[in-house]
PDB file of C-alpha atoms in Angstrom:
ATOM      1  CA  UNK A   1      64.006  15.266 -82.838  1.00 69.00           C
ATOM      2  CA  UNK A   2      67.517  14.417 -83.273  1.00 84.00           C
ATOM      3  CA  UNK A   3      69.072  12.240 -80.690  1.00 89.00           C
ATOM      4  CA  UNK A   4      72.694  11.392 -79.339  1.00 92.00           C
ATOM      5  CA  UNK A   5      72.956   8.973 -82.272  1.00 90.00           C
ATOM      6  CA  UNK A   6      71.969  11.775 -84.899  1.00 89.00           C
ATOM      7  CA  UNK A   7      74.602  14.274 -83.207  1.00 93.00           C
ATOM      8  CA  UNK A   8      77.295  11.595 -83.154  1.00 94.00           C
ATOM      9  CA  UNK A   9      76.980  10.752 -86.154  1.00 90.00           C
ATOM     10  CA  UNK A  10      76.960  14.732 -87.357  1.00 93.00           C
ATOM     11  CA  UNK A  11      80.041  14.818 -85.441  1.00 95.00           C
ATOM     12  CA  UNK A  12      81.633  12.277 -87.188  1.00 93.00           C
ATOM     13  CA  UNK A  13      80.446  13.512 -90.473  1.00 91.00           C
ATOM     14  CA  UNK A  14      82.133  17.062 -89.382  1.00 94.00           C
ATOM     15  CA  UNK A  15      84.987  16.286 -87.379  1.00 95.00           C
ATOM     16  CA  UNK A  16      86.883  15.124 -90.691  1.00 92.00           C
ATOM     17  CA  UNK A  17      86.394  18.367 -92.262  1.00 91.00           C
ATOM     18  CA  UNK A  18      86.552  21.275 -89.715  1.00 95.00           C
ATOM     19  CA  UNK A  19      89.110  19.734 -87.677  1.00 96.00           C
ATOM     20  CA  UNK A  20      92.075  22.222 -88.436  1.00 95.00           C
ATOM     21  CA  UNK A  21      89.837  24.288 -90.211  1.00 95.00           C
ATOM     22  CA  UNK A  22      90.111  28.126 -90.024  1.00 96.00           C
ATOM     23  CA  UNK A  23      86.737  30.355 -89.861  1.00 97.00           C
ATOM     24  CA  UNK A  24      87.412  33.234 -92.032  1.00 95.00           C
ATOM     25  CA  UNK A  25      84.214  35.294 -92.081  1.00 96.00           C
ATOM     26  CA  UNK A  26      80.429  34.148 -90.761  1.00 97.00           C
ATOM     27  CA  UNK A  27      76.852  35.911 -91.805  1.00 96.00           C
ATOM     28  CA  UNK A  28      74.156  35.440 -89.123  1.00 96.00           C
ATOM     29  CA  UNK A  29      71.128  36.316 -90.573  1.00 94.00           C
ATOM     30  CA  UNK A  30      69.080  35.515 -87.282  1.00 93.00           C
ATOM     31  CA  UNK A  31      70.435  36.857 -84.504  1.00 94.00           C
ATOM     32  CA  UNK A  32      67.861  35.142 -81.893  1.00 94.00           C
ATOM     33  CA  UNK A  33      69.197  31.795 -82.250  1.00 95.00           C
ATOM     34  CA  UNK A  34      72.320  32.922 -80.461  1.00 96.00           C
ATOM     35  CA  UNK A  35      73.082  32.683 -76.919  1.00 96.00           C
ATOM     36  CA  UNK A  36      76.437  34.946 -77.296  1.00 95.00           C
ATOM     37  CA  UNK A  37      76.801  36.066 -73.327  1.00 92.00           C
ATOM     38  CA  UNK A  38      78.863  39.066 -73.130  1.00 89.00           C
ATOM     39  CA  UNK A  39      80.902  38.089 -76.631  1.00 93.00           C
ATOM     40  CA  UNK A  40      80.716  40.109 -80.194  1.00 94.00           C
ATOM     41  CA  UNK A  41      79.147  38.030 -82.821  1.00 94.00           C
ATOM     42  CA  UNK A  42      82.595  37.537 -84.096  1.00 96.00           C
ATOM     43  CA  UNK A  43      84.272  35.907 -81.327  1.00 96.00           C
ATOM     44  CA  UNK A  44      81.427  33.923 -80.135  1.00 97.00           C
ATOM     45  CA  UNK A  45      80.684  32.409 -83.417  1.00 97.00           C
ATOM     46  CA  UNK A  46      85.040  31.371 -83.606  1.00 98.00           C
ATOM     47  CA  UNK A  47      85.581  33.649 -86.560  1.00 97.00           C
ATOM     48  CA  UNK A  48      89.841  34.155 -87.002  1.00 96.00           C
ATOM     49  CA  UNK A  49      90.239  30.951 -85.108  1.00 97.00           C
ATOM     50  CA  UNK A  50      90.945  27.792 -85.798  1.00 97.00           C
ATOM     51  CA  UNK A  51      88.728  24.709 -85.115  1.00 97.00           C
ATOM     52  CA  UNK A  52      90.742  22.050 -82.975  1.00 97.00           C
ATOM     53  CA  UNK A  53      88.060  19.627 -82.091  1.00 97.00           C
ATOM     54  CA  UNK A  54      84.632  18.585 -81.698  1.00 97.00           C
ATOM     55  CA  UNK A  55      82.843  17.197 -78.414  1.00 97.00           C
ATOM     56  CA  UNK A  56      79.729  15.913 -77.588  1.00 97.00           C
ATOM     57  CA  UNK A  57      77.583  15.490 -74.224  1.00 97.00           C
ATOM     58  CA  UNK A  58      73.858  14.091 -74.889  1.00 96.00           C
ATOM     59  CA  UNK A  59      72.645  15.891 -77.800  1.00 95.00           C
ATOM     60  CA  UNK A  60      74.781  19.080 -77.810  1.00 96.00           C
ATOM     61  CA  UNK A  61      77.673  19.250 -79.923  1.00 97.00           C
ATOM     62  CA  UNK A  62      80.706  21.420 -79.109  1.00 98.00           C
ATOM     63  CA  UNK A  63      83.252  22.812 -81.655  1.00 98.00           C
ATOM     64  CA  UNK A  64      86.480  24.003 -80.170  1.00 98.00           C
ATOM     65  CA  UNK A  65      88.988  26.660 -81.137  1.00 98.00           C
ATOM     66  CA  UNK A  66      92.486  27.291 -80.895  1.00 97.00           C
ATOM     67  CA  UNK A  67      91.868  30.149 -78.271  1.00 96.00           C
ATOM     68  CA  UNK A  68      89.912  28.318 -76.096  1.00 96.00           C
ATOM     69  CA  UNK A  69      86.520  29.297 -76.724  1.00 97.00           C
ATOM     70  CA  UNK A  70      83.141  26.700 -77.136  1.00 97.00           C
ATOM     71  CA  UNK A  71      80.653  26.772 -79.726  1.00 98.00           C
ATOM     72  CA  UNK A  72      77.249  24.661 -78.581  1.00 98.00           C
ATOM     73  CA  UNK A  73      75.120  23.751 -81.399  1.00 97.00           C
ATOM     74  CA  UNK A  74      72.074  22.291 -80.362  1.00 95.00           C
ATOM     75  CA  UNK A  75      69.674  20.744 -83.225  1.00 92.00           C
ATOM     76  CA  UNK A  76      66.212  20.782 -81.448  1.00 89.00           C
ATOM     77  CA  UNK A  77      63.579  19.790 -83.359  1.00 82.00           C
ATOM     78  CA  UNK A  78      64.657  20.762 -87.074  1.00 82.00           C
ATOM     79  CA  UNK A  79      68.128  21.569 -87.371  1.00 86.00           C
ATOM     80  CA  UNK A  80      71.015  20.520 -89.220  1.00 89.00           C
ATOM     81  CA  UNK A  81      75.121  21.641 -89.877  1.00 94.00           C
ATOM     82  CA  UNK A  82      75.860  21.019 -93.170  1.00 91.00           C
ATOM     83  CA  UNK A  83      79.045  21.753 -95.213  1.00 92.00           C
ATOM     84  CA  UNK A  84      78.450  22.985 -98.543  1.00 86.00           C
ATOM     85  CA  UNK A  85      81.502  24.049-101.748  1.00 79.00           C
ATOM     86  CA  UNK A  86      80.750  25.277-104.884  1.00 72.00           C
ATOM     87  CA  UNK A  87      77.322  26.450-105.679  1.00 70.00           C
ATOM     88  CA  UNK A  88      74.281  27.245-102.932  1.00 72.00           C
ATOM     89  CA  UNK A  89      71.537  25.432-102.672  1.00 69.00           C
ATOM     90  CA  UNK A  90      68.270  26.744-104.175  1.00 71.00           C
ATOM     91  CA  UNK A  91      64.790  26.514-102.723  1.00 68.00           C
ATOM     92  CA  UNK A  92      63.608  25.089 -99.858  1.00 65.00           C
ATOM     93  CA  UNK A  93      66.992  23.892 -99.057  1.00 68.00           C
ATOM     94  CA  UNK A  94      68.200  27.603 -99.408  1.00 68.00           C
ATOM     95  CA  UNK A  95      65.279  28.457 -96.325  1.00 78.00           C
ATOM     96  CA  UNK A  96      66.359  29.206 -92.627  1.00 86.00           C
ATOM     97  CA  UNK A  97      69.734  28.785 -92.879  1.00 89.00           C
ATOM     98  CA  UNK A  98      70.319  31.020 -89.874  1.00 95.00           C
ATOM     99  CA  UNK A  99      74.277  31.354 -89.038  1.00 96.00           C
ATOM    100  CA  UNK A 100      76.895  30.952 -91.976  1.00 96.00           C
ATOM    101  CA  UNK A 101      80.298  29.920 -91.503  1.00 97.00           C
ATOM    102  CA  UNK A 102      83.307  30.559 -94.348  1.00 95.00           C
ATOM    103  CA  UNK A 103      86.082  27.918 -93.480  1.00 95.00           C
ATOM    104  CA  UNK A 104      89.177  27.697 -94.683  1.00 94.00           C
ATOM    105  CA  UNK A 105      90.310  23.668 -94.259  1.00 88.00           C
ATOM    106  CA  UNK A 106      94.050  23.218 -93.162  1.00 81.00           C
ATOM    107  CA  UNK A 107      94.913  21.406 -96.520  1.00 64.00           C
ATOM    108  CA  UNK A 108      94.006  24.759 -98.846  1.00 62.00           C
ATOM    109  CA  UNK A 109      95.473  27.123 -95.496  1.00 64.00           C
ATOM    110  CA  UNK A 110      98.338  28.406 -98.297  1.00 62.00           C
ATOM    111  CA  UNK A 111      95.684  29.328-100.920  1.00 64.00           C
ATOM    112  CA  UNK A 112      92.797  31.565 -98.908  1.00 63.00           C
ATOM    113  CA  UNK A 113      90.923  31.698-102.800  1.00 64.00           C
ATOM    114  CA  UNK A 114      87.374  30.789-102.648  1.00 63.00           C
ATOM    115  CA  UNK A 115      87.852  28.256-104.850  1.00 61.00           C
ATOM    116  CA  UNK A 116      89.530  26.491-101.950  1.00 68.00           C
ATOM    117  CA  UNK A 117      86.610  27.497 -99.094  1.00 81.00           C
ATOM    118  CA  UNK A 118      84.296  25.607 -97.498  1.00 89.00           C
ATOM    119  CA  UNK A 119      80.824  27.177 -96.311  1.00 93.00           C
ATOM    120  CA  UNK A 120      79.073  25.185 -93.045  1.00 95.00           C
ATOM    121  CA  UNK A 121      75.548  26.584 -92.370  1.00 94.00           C
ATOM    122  CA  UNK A 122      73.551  26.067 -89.214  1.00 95.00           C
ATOM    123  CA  UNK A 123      69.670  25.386 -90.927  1.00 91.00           C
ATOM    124  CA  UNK A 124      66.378  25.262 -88.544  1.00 90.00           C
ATOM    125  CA  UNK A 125      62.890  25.640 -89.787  1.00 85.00           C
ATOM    126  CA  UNK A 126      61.117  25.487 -86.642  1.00 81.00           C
ATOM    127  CA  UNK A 127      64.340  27.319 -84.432  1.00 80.00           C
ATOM    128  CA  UNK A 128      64.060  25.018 -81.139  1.00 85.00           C
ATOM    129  CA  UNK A 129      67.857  24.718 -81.455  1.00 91.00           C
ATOM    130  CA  UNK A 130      70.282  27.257 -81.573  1.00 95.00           C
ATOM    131  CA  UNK A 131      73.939  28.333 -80.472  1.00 97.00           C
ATOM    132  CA  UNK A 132      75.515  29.099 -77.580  1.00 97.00           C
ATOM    133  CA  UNK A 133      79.405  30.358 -76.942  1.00 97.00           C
ATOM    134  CA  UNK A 134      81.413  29.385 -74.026  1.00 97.00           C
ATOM    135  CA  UNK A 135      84.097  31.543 -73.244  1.00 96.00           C
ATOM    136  CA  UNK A 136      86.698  28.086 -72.760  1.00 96.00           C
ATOM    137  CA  UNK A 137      86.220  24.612 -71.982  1.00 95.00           C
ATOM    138  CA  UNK A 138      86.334  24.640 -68.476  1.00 96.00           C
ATOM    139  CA  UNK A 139      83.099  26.778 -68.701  1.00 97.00           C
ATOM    140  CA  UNK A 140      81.482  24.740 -71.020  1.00 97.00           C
ATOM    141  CA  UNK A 141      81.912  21.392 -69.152  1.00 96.00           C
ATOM    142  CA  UNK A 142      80.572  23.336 -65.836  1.00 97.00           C
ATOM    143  CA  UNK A 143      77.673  24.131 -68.014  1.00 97.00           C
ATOM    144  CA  UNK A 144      77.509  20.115 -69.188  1.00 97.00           C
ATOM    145  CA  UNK A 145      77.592  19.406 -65.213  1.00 96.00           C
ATOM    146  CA  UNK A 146      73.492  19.507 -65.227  1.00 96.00           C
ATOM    147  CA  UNK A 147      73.080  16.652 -67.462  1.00 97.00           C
ATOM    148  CA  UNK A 148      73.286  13.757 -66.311  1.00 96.00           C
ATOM    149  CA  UNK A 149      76.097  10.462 -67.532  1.00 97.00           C
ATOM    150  CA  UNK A 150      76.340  10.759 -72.037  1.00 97.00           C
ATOM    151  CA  UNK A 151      73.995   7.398 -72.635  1.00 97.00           C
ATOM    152  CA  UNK A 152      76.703   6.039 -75.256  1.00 96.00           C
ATOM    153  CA  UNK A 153      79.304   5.461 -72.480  1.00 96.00           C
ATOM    154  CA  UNK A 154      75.831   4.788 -69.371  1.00 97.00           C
ATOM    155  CA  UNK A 155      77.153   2.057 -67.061  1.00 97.00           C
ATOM    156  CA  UNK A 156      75.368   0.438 -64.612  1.00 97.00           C
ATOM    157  CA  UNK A 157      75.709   1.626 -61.790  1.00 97.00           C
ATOM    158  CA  UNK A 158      75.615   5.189 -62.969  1.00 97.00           C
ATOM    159  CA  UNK A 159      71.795   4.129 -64.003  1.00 97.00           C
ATOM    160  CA  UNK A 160      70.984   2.363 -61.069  1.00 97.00           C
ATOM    161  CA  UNK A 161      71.866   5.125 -58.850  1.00 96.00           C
ATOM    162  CA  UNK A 162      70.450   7.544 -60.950  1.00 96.00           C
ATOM    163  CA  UNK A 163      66.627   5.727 -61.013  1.00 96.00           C
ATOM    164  CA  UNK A 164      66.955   4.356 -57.123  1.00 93.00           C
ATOM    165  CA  UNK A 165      63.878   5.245 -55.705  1.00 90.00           C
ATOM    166  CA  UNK A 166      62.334   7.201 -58.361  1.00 94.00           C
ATOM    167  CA  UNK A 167      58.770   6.618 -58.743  1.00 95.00           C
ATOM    168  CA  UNK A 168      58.505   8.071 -61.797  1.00 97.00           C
ATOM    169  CA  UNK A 169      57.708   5.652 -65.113  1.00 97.00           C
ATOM    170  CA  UNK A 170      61.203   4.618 -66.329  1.00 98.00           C
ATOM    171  CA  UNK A 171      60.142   5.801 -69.912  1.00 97.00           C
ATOM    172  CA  UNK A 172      60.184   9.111 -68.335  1.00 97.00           C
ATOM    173  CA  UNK A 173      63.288   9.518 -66.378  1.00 97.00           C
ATOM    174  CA  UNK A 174      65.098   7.996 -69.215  1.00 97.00           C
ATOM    175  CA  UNK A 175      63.868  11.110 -71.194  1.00 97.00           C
ATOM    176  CA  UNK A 176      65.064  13.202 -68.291  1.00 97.00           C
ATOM    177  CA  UNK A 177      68.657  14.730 -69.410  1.00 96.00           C
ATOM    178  CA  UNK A 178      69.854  15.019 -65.662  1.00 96.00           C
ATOM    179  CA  UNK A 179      69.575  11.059 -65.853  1.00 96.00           C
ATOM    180  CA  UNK A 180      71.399  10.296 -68.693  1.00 96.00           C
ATOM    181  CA  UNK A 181      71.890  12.609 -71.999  1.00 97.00           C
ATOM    182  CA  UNK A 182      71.311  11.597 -74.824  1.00 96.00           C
ATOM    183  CA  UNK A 183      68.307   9.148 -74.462  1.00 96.00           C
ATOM    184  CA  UNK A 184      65.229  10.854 -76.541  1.00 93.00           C
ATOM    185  CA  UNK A 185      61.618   8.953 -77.580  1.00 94.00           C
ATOM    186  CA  UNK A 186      62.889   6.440 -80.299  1.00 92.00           C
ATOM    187  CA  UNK A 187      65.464   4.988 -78.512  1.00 93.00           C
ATOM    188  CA  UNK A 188      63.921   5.548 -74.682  1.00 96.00           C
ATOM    189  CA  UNK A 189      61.349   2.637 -76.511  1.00 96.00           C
ATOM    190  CA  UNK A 190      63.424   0.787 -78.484  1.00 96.00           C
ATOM    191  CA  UNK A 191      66.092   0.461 -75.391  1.00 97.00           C
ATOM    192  CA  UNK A 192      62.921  -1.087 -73.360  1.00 98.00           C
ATOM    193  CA  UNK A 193      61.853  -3.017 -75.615  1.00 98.00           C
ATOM    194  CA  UNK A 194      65.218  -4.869 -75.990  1.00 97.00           C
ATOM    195  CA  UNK A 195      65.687  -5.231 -72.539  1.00 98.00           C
ATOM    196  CA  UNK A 196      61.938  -6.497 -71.879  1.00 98.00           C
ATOM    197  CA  UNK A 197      60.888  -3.994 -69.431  1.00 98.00           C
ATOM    198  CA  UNK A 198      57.479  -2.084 -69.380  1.00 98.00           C
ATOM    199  CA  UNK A 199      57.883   1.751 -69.891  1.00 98.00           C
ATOM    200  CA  UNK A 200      56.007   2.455 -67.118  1.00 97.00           C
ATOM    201  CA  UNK A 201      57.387   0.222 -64.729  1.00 97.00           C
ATOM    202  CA  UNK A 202      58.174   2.873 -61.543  1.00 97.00           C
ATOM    203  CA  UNK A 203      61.887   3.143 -62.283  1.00 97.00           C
ATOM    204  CA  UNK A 204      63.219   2.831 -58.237  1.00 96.00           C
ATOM    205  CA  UNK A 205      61.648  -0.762 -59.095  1.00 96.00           C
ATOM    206  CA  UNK A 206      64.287  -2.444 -61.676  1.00 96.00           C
ATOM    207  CA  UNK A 207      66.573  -4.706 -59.737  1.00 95.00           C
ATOM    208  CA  UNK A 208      70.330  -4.603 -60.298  1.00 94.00           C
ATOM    209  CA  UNK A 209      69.801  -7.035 -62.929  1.00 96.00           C
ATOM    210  CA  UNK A 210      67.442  -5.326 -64.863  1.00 97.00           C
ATOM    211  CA  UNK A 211      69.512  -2.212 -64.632  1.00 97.00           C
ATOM    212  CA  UNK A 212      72.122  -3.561 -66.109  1.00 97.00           C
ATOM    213  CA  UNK A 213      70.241  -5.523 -69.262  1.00 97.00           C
ATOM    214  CA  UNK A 214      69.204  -2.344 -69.927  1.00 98.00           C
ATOM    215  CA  UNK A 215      72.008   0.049 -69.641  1.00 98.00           C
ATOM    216  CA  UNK A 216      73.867  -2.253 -72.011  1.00 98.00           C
ATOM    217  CA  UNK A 217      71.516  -2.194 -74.184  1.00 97.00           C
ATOM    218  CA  UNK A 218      70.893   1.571 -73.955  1.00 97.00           C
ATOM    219  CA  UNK A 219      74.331   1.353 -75.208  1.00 97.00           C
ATOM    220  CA  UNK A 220      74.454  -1.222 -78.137  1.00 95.00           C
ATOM    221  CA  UNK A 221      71.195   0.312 -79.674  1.00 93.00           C
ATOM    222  CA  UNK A 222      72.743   3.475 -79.798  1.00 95.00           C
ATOM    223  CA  UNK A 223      76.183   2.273 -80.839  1.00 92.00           C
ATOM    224  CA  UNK A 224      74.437   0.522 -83.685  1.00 91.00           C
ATOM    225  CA  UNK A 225      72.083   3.614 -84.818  1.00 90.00           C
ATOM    226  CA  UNK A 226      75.197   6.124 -85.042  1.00 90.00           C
ATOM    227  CA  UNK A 227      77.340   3.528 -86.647  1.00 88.00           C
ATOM    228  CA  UNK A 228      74.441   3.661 -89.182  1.00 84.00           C
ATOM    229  CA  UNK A 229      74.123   7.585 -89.427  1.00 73.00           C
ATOM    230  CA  UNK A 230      70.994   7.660 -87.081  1.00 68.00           C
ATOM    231  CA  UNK A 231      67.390   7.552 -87.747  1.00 71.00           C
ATOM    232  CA  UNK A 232      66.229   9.860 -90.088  1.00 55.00           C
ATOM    233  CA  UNK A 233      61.812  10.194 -89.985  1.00 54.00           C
ATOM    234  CA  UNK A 234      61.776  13.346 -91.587  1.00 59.00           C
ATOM    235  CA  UNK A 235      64.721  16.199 -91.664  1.00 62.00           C
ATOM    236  CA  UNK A 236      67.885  14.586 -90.257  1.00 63.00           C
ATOM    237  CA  UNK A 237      70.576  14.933 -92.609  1.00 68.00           C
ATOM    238  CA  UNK A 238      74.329  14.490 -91.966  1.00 70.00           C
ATOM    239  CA  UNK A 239      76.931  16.878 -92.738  1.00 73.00           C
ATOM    240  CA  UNK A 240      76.756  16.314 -96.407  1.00 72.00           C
ATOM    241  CA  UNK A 241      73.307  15.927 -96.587  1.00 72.00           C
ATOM    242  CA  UNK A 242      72.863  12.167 -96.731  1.00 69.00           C
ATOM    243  CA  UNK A 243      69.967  10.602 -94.204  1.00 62.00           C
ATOM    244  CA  UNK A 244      70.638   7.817 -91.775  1.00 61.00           C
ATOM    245  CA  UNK A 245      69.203   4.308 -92.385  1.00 63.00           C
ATOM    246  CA  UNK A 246      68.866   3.336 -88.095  1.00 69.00           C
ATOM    247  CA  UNK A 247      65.163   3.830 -88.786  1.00 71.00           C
ATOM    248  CA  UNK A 248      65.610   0.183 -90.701  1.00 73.00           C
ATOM    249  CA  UNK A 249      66.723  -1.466 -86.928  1.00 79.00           C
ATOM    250  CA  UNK A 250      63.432   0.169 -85.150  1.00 89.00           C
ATOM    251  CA  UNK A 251      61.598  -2.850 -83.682  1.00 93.00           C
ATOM    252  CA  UNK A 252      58.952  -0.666 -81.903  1.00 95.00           C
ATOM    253  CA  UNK A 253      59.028   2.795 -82.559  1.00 93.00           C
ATOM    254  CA  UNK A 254      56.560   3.858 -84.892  1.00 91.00           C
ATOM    255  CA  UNK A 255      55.117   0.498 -85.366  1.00 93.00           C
ATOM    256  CA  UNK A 256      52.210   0.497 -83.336  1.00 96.00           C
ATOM    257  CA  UNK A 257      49.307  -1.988 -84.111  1.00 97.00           C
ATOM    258  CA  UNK A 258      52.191  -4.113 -85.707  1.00 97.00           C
ATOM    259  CA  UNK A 259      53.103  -7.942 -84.908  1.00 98.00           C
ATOM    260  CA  UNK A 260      56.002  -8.023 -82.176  1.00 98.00           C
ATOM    261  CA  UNK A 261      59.059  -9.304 -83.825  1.00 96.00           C
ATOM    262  CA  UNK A 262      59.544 -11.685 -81.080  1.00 97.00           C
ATOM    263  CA  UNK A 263      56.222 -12.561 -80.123  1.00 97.00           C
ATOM    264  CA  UNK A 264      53.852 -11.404 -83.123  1.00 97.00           C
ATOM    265  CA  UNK A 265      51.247  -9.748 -80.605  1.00 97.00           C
ATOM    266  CA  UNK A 266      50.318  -5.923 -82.154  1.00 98.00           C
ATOM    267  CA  UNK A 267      52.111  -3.829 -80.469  1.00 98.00           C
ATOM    268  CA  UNK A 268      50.491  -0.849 -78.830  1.00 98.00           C
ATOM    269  CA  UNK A 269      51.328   2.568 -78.057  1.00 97.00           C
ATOM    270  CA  UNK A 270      49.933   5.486 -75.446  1.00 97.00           C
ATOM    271  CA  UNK A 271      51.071   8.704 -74.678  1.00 96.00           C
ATOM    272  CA  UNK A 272      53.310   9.141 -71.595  1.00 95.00           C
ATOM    273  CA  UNK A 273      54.207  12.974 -71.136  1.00 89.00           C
ATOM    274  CA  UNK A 274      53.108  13.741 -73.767  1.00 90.00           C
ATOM    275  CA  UNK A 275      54.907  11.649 -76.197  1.00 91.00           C
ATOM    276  CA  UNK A 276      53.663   8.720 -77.923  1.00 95.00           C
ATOM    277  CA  UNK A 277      55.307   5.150 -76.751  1.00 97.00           C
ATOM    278  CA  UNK A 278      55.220   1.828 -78.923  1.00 98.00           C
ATOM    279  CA  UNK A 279      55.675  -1.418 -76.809  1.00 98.00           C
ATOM    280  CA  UNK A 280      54.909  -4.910 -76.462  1.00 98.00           C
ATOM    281  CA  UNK A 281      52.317  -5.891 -73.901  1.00 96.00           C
ATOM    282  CA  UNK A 282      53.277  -9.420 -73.389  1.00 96.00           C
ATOM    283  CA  UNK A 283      56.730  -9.348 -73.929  1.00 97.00           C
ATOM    284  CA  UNK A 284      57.182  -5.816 -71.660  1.00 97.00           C
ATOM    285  CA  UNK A 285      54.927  -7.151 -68.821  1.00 89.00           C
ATOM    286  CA  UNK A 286      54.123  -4.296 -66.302  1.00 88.00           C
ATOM    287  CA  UNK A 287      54.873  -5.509 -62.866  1.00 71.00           C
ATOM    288  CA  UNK A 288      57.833  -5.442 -60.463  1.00 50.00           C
TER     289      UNK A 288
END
């Protein structure tokens, strides 16, 4: 599942792009992925406006228009925004591609040909993401309000105060949006692995200390992974189609039964809500 550093790194890849783009015409050929509220397709999906700028809390991204309005694109499991010109792709590529935009960048805004149009297309096979339209900002970052501090920016004493006395494993409330967005499986392990700390240490436990070592280094690794287009495992792609190469930095995830790369002991991995976690039992001791 794409993380904040696969959505940054989409928006990024985007913002370039769409910035100053105008949306001149969009086919949705699913309608459930679309959380419209009270809007017609047409205004909730920007089309006649102009794209100004591109936000992102946690794992949502947010494209903004000239009128006001909010577009949330969240990926889920499976999806992707990519920007395609010239021909369409063919098979499997071709397959749920949901919601299709027709832009018009602001460089080509004298020539409206389609020679000079760009086509973005919101893609997801399994459809755990989807879109929802904000009538402004101001509603949008009221909607934003339930999730907790975006983990790229986490200081901390945002995360201190935000896991004083929780009881729950830290693994898990740093998977818990309310306590900081952004923070999914790979880098929930990789994040506690760095900063030496068992994932299911009770997470009222860390000291001040702790919470700090890890904090920064919830923000380095995920600094680093967006800087390097995110970690694609299977579908991530960009906005031009091009997989990240993070997955190269993992140091736990996905390497259970491994040597530790600081201390060579395999690592191990259980499940913890339901999701598998990697770590190091001698270098992550569990105790408080």
């Amino acid at each position: 599942m794409p993380e904040l550093p696969e959505v940054e790194h989409l928006r990024r890849s985007l913002a370039p792009a769409i910035v100053g783009a105008r949306v001149l015409a969009v086919t949705v050929r699913r309608r459930s992925v679309i959380d419209r509220g009270s809007a017609s397709f047409d205004d909730a999906l920007l089309v006649g406006r102009t794209i100004v700028a591109t936000h992102r809390r946690g794992k949502q991204l947010a494209l903004e228009s000239d009128d006001g309005r909010a577009l949330v694109i969240q990926l889920g499991m499976t999806g992707s925004v990519t920007l395609e010109h010239g021909t369409p792709p063919r098979g499997m590529d071709a397959r749920h591609r949901h919601v299709l935009w027709d832009l018009l960048p602001s460089a080509a805004s004298g020539d409206p040909s389609p020679a000079h149009r760009w086509r973005m297309a919101f893609r997801d096979p399994r459809r755990f993401g989807g879109l929802t339209a904000y009538a402004s900002l101001d509603e949008l970052e009221r909607a934003w309000t339930v999730l907790g501090p975006d983990a790229l920016t986490l200081t901390a004493r945002e995360l201190a105060d935000a896991l004083r006395d929780s009881r729950r494993p830290v693994k898990s409330a740093l998977l818990d949006q309310g306590v900081t967005a952004g923070v999914g499986n790979i880098y929930a392990d990789e994040s506690l692995f760095a900063a030496r700390i068992h994932p299911l240490r009770p997470a009222g436990s860390l000291g001040r200390d702790e919470s700090t070592r890890l904090a920064g280094h919830i923000r380095r690794i995920l600094r680093r992974a967006a800087d390097r287009g995110g970690s694609t495992l299977r579908d991530y792609r960009d906005a031009f189609g091009q997989p990240g190469s993070a997955v190269q930095t993992h140091q736990v995830y996905g390497r259970a039964g491994e040597p530790c790369v600081a201390c060579r002991r395999p690592l191990e991995a259980m499940q913890l809500g339901g999701r598998t976690t990697v770590f190091c039992p001698a270098c992550q001791h569990l105790s408080t």
